[in-house]
Coordinates of N, CA and C in Angstrom, one line a residue:
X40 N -61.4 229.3 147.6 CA -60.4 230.3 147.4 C -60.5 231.4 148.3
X41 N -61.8 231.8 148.6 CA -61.8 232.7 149.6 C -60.8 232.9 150.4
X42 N -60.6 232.0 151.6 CA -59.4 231.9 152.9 C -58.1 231.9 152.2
X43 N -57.7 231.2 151.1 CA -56.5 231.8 150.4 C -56.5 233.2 150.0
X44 N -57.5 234.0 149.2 CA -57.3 234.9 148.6 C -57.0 236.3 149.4
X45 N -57.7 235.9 150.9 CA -58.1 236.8 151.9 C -56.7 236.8 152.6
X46 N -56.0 235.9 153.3 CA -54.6 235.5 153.4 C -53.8 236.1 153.0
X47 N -53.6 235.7 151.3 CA -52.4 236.1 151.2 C -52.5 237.8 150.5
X48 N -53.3 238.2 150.6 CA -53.7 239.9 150.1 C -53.4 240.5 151.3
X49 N -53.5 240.0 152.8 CA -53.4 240.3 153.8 C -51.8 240.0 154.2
X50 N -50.7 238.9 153.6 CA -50.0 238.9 154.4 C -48.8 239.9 153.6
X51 N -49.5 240.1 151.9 CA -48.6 241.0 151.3 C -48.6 242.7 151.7
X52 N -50.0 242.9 152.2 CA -50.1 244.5 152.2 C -49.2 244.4 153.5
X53 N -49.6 243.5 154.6 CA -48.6 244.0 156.1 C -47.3 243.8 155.7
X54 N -46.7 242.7 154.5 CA -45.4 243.0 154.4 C -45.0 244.9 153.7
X55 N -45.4 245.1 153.0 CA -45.7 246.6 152.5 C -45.7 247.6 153.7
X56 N -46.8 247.2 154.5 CA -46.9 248.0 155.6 C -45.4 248.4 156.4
X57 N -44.9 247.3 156.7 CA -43.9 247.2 157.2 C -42.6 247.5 156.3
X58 N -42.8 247.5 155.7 CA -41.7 248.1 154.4 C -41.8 249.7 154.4
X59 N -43.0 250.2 154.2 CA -43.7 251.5 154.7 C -42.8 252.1 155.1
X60 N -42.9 251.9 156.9 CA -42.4 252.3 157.7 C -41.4 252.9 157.4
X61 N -40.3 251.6 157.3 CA -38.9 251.7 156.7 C -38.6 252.9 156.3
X62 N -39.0 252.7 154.8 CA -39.2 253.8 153.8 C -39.4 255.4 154.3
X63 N -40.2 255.7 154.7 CA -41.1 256.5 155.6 C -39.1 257.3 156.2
X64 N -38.8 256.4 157.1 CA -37.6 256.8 158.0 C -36.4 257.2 157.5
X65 N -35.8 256.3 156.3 CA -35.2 256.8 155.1 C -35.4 257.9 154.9
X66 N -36.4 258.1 154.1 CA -36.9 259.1 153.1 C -36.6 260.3 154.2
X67 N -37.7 260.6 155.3 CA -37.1 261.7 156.1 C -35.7 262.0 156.7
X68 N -34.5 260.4 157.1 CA -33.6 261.0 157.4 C -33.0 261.7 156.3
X69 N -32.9 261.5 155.2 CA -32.2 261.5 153.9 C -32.6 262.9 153.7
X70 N -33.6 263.2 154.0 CA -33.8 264.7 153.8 C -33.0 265.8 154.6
X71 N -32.7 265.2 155.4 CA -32.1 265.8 156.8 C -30.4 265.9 156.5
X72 N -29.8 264.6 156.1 CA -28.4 264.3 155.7 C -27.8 264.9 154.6
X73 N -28.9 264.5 153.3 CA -28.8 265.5 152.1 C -28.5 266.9 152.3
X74 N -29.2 268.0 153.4 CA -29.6 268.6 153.3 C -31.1 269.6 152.5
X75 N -31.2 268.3 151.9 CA -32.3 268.8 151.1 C -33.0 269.5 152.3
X76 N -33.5 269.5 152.7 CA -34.5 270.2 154.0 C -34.3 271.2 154.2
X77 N -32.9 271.9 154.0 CA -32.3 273.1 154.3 C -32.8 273.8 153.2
X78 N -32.2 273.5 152.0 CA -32.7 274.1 150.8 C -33.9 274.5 150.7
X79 N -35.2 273.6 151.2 CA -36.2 273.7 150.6 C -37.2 275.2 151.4
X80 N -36.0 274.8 152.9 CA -37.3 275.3 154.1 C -36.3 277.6 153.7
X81 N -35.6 276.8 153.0 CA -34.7 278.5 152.5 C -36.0 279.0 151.5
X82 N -36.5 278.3 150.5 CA -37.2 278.5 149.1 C -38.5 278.8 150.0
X83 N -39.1 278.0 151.1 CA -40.5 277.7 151.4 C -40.4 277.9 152.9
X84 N -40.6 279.3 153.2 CA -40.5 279.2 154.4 C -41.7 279.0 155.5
X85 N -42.8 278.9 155.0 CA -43.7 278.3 155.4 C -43.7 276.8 156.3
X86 N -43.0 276.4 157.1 CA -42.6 275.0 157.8 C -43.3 274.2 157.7
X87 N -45.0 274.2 158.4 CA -46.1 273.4 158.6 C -46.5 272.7 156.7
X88 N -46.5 274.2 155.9 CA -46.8 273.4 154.4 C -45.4 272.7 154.1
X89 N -44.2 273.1 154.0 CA -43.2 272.2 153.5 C -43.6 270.8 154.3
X90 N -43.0 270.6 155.5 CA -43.6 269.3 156.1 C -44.8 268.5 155.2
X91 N -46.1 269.2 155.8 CA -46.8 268.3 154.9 C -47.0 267.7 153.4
X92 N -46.4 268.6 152.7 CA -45.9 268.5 150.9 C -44.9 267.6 151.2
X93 N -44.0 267.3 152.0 CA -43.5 266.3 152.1 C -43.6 265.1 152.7
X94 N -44.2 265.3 153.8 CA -44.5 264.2 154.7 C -46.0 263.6 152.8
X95 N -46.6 264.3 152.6 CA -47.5 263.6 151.9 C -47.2 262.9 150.1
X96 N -46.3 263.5 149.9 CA -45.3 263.1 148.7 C -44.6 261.4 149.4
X97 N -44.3 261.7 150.5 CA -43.6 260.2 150.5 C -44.7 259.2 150.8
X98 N -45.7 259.4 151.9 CA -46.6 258.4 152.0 C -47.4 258.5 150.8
X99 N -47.4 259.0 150.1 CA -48.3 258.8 148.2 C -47.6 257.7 147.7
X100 N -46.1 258.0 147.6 CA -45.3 256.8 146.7 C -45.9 255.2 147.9
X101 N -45.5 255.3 148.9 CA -46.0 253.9 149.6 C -47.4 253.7 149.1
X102 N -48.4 254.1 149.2 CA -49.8 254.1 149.2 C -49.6 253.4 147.3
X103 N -48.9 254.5 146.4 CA -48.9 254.0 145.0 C -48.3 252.3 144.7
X104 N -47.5 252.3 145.3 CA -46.5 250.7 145.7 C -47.6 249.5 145.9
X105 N -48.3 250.2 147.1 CA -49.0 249.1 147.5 C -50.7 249.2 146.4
X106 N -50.9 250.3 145.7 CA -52.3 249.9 145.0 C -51.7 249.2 143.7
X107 N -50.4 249.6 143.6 CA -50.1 248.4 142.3 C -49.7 247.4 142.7
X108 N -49.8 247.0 144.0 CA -49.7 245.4 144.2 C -51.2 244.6 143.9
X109 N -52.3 245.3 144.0 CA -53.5 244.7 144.3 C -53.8 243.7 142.6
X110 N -53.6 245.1 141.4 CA -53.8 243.9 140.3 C -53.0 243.1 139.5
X111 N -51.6 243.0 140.3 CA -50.4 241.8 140.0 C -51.0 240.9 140.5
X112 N -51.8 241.2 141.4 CA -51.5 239.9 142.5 C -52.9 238.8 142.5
X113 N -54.5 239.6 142.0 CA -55.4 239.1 141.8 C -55.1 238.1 140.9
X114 N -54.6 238.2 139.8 CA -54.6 237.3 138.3 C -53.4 236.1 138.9
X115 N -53.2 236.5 139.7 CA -51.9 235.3 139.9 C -53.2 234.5 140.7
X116 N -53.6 235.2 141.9 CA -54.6 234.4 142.9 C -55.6 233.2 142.2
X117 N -56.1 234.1 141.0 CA -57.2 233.7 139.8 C -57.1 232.1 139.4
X118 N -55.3 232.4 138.8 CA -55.0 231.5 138.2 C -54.5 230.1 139.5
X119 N -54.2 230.7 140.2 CA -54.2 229.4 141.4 C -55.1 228.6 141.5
X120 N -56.4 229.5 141.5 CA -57.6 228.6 142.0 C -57.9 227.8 140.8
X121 N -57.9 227.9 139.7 CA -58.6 227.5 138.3 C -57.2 226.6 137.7
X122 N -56.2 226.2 138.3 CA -55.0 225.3 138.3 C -55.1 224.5 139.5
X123 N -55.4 225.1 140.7 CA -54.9 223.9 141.7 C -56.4 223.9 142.8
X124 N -57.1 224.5 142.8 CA -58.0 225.0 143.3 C -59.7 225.0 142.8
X125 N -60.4 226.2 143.3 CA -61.8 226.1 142.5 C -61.8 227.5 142.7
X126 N -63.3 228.2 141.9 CA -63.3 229.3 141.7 C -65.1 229.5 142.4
X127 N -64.8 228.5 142.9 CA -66.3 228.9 143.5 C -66.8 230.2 144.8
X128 N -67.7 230.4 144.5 CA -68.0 231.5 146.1 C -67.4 232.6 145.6
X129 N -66.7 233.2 144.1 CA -65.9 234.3 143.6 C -67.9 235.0 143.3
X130 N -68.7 235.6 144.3 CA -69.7 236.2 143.9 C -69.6 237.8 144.0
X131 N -70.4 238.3 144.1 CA -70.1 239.9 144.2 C -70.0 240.3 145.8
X132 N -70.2 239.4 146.7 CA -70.0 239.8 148.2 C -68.5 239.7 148.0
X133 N -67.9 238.8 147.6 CA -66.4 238.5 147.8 C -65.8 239.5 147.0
X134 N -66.2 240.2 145.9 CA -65.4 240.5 145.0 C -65.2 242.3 145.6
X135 N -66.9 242.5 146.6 CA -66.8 243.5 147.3 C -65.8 243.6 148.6
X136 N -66.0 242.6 149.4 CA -64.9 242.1 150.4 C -63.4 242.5 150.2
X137 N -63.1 241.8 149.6 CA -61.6 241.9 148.8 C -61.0 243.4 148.3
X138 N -62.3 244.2 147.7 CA -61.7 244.9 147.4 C -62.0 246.0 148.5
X139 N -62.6 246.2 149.4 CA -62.6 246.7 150.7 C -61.5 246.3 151.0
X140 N -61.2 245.4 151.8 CA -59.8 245.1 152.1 C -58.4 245.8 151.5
X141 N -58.3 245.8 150.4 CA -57.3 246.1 149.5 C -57.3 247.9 149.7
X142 N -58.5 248.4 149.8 CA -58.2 250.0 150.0 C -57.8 249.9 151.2
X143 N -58.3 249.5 152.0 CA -58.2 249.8 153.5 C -56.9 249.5 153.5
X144 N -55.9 248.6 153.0 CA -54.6 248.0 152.9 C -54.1 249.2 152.7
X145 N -54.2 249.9 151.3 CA -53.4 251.2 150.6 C -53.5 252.3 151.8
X146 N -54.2 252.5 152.2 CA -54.6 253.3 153.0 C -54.1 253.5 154.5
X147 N -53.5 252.5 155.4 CA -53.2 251.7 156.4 C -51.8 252.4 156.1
X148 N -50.8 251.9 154.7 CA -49.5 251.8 154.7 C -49.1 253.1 154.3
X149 N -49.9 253.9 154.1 CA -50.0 255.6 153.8 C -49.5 256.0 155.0
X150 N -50.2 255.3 156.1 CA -50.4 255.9 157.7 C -49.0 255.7 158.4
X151 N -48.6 254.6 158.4 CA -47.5 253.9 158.7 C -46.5 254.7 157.9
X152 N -46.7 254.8 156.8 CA -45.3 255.4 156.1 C -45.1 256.8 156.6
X153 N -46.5 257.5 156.8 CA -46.6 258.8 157.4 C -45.7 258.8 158.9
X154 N -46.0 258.0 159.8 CA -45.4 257.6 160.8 C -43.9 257.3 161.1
X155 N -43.4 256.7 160.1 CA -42.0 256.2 159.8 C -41.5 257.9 159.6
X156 N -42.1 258.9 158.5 CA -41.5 259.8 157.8 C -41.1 260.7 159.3
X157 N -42.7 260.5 160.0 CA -42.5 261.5 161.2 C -41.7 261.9 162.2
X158 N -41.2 259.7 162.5 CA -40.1 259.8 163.3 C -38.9 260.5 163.3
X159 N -38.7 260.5 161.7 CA -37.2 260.7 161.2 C -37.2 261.9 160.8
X160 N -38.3 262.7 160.6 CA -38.4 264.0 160.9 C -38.1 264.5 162.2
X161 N -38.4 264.1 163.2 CA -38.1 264.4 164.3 C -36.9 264.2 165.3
X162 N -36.1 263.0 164.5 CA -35.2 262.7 165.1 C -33.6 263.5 164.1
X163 N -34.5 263.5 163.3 CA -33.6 263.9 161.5 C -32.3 262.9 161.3
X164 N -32.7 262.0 161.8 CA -31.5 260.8 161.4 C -32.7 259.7 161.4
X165 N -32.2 258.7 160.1 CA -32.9 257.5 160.2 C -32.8 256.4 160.8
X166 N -31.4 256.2 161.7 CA -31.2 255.2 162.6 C -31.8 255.5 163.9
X167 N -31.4 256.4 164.2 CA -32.2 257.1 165.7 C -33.7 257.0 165.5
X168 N -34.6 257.7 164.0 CA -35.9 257.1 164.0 C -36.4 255.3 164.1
X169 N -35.2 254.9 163.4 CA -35.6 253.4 163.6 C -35.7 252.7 165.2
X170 N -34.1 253.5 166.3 CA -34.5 253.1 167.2 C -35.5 253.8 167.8
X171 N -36.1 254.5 167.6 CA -37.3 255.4 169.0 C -38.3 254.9 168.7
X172 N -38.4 254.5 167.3 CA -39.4 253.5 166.7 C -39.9 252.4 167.2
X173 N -38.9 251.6 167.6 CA -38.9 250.0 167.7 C -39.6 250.2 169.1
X174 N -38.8 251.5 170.1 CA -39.0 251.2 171.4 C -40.7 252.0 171.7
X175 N -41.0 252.7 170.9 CA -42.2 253.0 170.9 C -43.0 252.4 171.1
X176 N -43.0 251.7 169.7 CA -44.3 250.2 169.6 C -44.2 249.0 170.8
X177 N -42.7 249.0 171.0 CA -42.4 247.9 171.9 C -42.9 247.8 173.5
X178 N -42.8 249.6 173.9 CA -43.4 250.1 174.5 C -45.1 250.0 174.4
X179 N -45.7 250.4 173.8 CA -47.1 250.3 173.9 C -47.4 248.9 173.4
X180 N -47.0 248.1 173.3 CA -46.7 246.6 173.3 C -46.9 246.3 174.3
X181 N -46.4 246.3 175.5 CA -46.3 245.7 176.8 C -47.2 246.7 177.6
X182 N -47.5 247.8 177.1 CA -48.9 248.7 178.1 C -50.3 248.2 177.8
X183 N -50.2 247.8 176.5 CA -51.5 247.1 176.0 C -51.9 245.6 176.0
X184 N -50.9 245.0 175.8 CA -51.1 243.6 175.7 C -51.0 243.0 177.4
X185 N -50.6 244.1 177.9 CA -51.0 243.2 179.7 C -52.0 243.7 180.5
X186 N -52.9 243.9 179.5 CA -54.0 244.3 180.1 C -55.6 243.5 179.1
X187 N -55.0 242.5 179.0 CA -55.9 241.6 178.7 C -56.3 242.0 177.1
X188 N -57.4 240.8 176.3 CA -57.7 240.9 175.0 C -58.2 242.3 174.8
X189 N -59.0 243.1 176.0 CA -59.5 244.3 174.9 C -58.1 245.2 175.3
X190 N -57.3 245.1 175.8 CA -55.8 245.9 175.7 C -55.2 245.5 174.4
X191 N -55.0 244.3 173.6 CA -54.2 243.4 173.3 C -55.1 244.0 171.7
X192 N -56.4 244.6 171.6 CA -56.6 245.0 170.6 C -56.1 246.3 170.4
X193 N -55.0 247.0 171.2 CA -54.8 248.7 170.0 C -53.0 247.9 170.3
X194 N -52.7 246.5 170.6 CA -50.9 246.6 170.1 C -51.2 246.5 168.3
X195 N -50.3 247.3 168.2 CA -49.8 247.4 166.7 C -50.1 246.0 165.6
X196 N -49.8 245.2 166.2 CA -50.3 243.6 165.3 C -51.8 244.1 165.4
X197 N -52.2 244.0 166.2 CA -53.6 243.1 166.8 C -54.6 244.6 165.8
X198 N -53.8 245.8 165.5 CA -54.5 246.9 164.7 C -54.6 246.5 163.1
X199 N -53.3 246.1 163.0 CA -53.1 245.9 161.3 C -54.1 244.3 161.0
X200 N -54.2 243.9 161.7 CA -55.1 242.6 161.7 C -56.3 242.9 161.6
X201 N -56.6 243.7 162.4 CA -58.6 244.2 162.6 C -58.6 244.8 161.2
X202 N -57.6 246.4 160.5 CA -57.8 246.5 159.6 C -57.8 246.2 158.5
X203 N -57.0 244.8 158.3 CA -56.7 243.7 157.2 C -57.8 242.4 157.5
X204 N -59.0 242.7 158.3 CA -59.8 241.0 158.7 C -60.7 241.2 157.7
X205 N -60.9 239.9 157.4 CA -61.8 239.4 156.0 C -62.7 238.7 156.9
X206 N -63.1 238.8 158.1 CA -64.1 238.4 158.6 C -65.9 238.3 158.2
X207 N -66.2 239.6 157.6 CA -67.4 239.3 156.8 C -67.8 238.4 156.1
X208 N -66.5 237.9 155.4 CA -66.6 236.8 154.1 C -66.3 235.8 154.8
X209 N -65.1 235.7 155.4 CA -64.8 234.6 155.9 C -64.6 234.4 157.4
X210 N -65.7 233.3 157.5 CA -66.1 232.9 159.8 C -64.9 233.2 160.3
X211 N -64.6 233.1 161.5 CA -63.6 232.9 162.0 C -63.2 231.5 162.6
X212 N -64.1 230.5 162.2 CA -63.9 229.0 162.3 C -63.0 229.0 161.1
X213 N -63.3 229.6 160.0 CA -62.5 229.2 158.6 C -61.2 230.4 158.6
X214 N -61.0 231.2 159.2 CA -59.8 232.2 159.6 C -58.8 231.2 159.3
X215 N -57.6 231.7 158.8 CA -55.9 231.4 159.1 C -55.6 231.7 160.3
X216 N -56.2 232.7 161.1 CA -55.4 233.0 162.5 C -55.8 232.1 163.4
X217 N -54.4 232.1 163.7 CA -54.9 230.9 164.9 C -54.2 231.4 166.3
X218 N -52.9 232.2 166.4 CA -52.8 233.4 167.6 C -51.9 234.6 167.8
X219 N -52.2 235.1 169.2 CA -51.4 236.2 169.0 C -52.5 237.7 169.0
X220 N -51.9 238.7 169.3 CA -52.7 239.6 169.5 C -54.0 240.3 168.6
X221 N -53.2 239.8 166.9 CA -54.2 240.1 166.2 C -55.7 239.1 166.1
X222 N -55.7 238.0 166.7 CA -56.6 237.0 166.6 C -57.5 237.5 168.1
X223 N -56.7 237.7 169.2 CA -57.5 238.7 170.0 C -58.2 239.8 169.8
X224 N -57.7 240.0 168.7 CA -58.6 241.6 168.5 C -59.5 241.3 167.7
X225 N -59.8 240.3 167.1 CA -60.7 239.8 166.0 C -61.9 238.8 167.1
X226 N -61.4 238.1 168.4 CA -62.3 237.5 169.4 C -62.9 238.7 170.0
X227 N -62.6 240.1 170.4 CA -63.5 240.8 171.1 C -64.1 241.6 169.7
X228 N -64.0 241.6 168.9 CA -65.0 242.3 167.2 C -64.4 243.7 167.1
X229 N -63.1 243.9 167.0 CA -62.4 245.3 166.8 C -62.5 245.0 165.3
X230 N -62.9 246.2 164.9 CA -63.6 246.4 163.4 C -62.7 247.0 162.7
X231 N -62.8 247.3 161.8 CA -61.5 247.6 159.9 C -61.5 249.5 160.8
X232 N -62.9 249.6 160.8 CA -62.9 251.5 161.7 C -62.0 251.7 162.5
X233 N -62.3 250.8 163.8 CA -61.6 250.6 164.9 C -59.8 250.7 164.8
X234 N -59.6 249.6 164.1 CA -58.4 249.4 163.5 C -57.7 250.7 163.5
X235 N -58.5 251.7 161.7 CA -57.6 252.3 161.6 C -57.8 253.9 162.6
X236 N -58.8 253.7 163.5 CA -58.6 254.8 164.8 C -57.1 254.3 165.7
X237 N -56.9 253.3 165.9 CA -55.7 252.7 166.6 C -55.1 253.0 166.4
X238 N -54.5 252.8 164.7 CA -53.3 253.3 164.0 C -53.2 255.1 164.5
X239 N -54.0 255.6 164.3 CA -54.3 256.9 164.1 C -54.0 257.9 166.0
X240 N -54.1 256.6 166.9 CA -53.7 257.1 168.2 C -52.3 256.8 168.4
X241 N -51.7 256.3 167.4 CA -49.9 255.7 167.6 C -49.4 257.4 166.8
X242 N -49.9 257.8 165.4 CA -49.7 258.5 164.8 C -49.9 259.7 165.3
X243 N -51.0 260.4 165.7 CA -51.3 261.5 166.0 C -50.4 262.3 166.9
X244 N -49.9 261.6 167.6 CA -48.9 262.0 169.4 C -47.8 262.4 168.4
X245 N -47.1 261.4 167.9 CA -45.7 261.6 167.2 C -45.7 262.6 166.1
X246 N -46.8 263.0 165.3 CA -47.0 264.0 164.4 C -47.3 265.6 164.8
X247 N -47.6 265.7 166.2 CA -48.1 267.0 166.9 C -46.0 267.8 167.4
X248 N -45.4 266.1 168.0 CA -44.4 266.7 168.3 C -43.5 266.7 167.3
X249 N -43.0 266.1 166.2 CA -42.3 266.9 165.1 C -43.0 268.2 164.5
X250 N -43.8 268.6 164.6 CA -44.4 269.8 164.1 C -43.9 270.4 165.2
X251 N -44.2 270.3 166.2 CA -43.6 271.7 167.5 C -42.6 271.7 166.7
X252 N -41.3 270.9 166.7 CA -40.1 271.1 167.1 C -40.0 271.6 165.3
X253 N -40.2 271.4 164.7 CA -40.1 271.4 162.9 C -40.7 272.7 162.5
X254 N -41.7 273.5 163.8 CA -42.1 274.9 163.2 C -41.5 275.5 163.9
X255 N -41.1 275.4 165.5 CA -40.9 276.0 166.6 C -39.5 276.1 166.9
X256 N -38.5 275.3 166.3 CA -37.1 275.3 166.5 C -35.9 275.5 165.3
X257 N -35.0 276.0 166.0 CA -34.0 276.3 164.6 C -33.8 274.8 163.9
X258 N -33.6 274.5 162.3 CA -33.2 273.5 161.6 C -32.4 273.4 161.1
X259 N -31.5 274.7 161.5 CA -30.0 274.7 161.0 C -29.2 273.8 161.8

């Protein structure tokens, strides 16, 4: 059950992750469109704390989304194994594994959603965040991945893979990956740490410059 359970925990949190985002871009343009932002930054003129109370309110609901996916999803896994399957190797390494994993999952789509919010903070439309978005990653997509496997470990796959690898528990002879940048990042040993430092060098850049412009510029 292991390689199943590690799988598919991993391919629901990156669909989440990826939902995240989304969400994340919405949520900030909508604030912008609504108006709500006007209103609030009238009540709270403090800019840096509004932002964050908001930027952190939205990635909480993603982060909440995805920790209540973890115990839908175990008893379903459970019941697979003990119907079509076995339940063997379920010892306290795996049960620690797994649930490593699963924080590190909640945690990952916090970042991401934070990222999505930031764009569309900055762009204050969520179409415009979605394109600057696409071309961003797409962009450090092609700076990183042509520069060989240890490049090919900070593209955006090859990050959410390191911090979603069940590698401890499960070899990488017994892995589902079989290619693509995240499976490169898993051949040179980019770690769950590593990972979420990656994420955290996509995020950091884009969160310094909506704050300029979000403390430093009119938002009327």
């Amino acid at each position: 059950m292991e390689t199943l359970s590690f799988g598919d925990l991993r391919t629901v949190i990156t669909a989440l992750a990826a939902g995240a985002v989304v969400f994340g871009m919405i949520a900030g343009g909508t604030d912008w469109s609504s108006r709500v932002m006007l209103t609030l930054a009238a009540a709270e003129p403090r800019r840096f704390r509004l932002f964050a109370t908001r930027a952190l309110l939205t990635a909480g609901l993603s982060m909440a989304s995805t920790a209540a996916a973890g115990p839908l999803l175990v008893p379903l896994l459970l019941l697979a194994a003990l119907t079509r399957g076995s339940t063997a190797g379920l010892d306290a390494v795996y049960w620690a594994a797994l649930t490593s994993m699963y924080l590190r999952g909640v945690f990952l789509v916090g970042l991401l959603c934070l990222l999505g919010y930031s764009l569309a903070m900055f762009t204050r439309k969520a179409t415009a965040a979605l394109a600057i978005g696409f071309l961003y990653l797409a962009s450090a997509d092609q700076i990183f991945t042509g520069r060989g496997p240890r490049g090919a470990e900070y593209d955006m796959n090859g990050l959410v893979f390191a911090v979603l690898n069940e590698k401890p528990v499960v070899p990488m002879a017994e892995s589902d990956c079989i290619a693509g940048p995240g499976c490169e990042a898993v051949h040179v040993d980019l770690t769950a740490a590593d990972g979420l430092v990656g994420v955290l060098i996509y995020l950091v850049p884009v969160l310094l410059a909506v704050l300029w412009r979000f403390t430093r510029t009119d938002i009327t």
